[in-house]
PDB file of C-alpha atoms in Angstrom:
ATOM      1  CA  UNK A 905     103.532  57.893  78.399  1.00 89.00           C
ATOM      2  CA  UNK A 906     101.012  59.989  77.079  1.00 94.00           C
ATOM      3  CA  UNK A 907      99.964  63.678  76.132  1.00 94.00           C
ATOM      4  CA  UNK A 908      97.155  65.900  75.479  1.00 95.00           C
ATOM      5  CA  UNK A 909      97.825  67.857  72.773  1.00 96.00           C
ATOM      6  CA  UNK A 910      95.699  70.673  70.845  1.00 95.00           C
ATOM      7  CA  UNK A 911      95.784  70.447  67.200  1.00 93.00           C
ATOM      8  CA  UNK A 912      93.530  72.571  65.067  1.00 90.00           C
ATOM      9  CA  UNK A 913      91.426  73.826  67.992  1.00 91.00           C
ATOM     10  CA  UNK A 914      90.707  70.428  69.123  1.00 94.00           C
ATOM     11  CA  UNK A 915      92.376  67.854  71.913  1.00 95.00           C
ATOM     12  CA  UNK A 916      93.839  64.924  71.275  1.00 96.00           C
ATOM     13  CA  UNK A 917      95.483  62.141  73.666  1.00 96.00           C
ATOM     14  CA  UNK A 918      98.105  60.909  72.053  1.00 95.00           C
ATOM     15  CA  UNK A 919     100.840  58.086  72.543  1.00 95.00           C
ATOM     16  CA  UNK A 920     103.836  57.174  70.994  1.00 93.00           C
ATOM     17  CA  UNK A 921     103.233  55.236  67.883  1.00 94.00           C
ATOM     18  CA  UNK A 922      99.965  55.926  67.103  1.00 95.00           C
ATOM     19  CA  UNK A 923      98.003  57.130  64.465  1.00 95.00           C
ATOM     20  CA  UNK A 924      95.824  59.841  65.118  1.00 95.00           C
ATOM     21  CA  UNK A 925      92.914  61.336  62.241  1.00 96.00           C
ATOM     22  CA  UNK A 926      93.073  65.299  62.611  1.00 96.00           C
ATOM     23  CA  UNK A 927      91.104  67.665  60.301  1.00 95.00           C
ATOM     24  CA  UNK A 928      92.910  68.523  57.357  1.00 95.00           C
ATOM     25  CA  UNK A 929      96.899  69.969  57.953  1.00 94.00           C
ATOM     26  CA  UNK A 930      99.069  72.029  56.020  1.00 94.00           C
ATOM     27  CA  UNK A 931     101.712  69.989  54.140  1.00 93.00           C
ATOM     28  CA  UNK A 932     101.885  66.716  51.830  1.00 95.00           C
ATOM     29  CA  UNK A 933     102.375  63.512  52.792  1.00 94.00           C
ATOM     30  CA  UNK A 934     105.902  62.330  54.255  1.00 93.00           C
ATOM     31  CA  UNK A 935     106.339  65.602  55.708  1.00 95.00           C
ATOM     32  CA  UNK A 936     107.008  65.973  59.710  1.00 96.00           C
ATOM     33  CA  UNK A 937     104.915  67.865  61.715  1.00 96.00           C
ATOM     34  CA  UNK A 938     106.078  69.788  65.239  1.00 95.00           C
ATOM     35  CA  UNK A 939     102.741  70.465  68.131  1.00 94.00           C
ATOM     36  CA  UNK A 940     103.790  72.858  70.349  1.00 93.00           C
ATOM     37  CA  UNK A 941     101.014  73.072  72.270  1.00 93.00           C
ATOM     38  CA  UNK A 942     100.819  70.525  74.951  1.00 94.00           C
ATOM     39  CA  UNK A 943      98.564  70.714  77.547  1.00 94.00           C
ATOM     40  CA  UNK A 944      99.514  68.214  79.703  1.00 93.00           C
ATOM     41  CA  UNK A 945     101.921  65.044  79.955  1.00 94.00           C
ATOM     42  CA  UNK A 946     101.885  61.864  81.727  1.00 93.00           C
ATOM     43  CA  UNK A 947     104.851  59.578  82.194  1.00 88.00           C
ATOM     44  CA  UNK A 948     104.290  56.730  83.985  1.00 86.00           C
ATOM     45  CA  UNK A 949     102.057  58.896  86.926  1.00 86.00           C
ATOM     46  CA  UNK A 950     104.329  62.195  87.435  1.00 90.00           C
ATOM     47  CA  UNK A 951     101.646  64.025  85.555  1.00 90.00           C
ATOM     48  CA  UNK A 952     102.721  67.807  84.491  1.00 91.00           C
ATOM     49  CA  UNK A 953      99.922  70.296  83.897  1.00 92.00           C
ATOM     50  CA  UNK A 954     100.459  73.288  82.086  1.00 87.00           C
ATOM     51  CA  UNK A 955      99.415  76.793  82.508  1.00 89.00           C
ATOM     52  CA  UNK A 956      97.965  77.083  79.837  1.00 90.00           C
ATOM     53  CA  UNK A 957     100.950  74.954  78.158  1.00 91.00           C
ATOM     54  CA  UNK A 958     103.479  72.729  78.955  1.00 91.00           C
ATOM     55  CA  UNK A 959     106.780  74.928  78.701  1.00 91.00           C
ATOM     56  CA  UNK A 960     109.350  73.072  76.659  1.00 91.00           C
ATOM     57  CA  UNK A 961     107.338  69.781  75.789  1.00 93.00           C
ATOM     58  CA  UNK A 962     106.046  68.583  72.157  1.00 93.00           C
ATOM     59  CA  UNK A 963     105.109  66.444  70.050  1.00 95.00           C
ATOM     60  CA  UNK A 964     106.412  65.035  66.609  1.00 96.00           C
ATOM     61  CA  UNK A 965     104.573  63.317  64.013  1.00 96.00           C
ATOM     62  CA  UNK A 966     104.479  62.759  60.629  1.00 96.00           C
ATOM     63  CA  UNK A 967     101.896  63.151  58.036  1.00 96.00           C
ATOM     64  CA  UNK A 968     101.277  59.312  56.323  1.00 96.00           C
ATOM     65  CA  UNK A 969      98.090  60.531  54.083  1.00 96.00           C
ATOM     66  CA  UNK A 970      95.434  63.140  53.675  1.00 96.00           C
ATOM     67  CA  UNK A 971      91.829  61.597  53.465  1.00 96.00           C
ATOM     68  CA  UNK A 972      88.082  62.096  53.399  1.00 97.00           C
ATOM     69  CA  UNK A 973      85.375  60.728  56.271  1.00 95.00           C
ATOM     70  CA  UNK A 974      82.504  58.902  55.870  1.00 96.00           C
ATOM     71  CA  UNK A 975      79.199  60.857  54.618  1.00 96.00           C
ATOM     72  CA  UNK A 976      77.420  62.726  57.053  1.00 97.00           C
ATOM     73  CA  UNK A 977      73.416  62.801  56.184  1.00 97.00           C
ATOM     74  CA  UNK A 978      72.176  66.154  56.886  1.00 97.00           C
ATOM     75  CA  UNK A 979      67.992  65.648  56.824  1.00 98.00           C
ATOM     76  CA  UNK A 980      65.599  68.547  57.471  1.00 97.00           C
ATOM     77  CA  UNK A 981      61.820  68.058  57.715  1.00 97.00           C
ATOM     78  CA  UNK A 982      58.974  70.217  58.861  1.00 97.00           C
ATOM     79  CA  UNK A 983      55.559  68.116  59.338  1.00 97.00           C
ATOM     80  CA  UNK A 984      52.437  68.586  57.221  1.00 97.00           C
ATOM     81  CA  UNK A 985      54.276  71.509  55.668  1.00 97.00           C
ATOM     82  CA  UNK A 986      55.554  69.432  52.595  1.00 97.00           C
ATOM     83  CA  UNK A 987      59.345  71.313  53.235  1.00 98.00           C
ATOM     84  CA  UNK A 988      62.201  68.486  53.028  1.00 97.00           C
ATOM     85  CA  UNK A 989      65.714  69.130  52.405  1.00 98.00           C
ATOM     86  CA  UNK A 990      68.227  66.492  52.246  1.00 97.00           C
ATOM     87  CA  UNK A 991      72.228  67.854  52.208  1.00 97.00           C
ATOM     88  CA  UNK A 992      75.303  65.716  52.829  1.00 96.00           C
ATOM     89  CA  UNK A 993      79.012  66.422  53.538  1.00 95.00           C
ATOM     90  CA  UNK A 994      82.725  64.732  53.968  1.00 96.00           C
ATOM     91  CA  UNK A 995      85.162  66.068  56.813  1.00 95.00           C
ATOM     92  CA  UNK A 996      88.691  66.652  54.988  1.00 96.00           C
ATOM     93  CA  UNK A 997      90.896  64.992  57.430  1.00 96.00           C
ATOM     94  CA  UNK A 998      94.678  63.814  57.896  1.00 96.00           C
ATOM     95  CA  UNK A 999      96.065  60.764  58.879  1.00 97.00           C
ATOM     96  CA  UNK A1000      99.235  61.217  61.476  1.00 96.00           C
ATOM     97  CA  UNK A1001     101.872  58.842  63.078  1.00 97.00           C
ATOM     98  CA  UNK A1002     103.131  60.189  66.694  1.00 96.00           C
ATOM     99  CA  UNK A1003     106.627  59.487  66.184  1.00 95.00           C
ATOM    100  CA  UNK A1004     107.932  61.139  69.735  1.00 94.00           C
ATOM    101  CA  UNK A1005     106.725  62.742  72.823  1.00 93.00           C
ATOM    102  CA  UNK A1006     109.349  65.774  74.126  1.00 91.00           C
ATOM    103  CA  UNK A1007     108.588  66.777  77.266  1.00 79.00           C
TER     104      UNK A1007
END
C-alpha cells in the first residue's frame, strides 16, 4: 500500500514505514505530524484518485530529526570578461517516519 501525498508544495510517494526527507516542518523532534492532503492511494491495485484530494484519507508520521543537505555549488562565469562568482547553499530539511496510511 502506498500514497501520494503533497507536503510543502511538493509530492511524495510514501509507504508505511518509511522515512521520507521533506523541507524543513513546523515542530521539534518526537512530535506527530497529520497530511491531509492525499492525492491518491493504492492498496494492493484498487487505486483511488482524488479530485483534487482523497476525501477522508491521510497520512501519519512522525518527525525523528531536523537536518541540513549536502552543499550545493552555485558557480557563475562569463568568458573573457574576468566576472566569476562562486555562492553555495544547504536545503533545511526534515527527516520523517510514515507511521500509518488512513484511507
Amino acid at each position: 500500500m502506498y500514497a501520494i501525498v503533497e507536503i510543502a508544495g511538493q509530492q511524495f510517494k510514501v509507504e508505511k514505514d518509511r522515512f521520507i526527507y521533506t523541507h524543513q516542518l513546523p515542530g521539534n523532534e518526537g512530535d506527530n505530524v497529520s497530511f491531509d492532503k492525499v492525492l491518491l492511494i493504492d492498496n494492493g491495485g484498487a487505486v483511488r484518485v482524488g479530485e483534487p484530494t482523497v476525501s477522508g484519507a491521510k497520512v501519519e508520521g512522525k518527525i525523528l530529526e531536523h537536518l541540513r543537505d549536502d552543499k550545493v555549488i552555485v558557480f557563475k562565469k562569463k568568458r573573457r570578461k574576468g566576472y566569476q562568482k562562486l555562492n553555495g547553499h544547504r536545503q533545511c530539511l526534515t527527516k520523517v517516519h510514515i507511521d500509518a496510511i488512513i484511507g
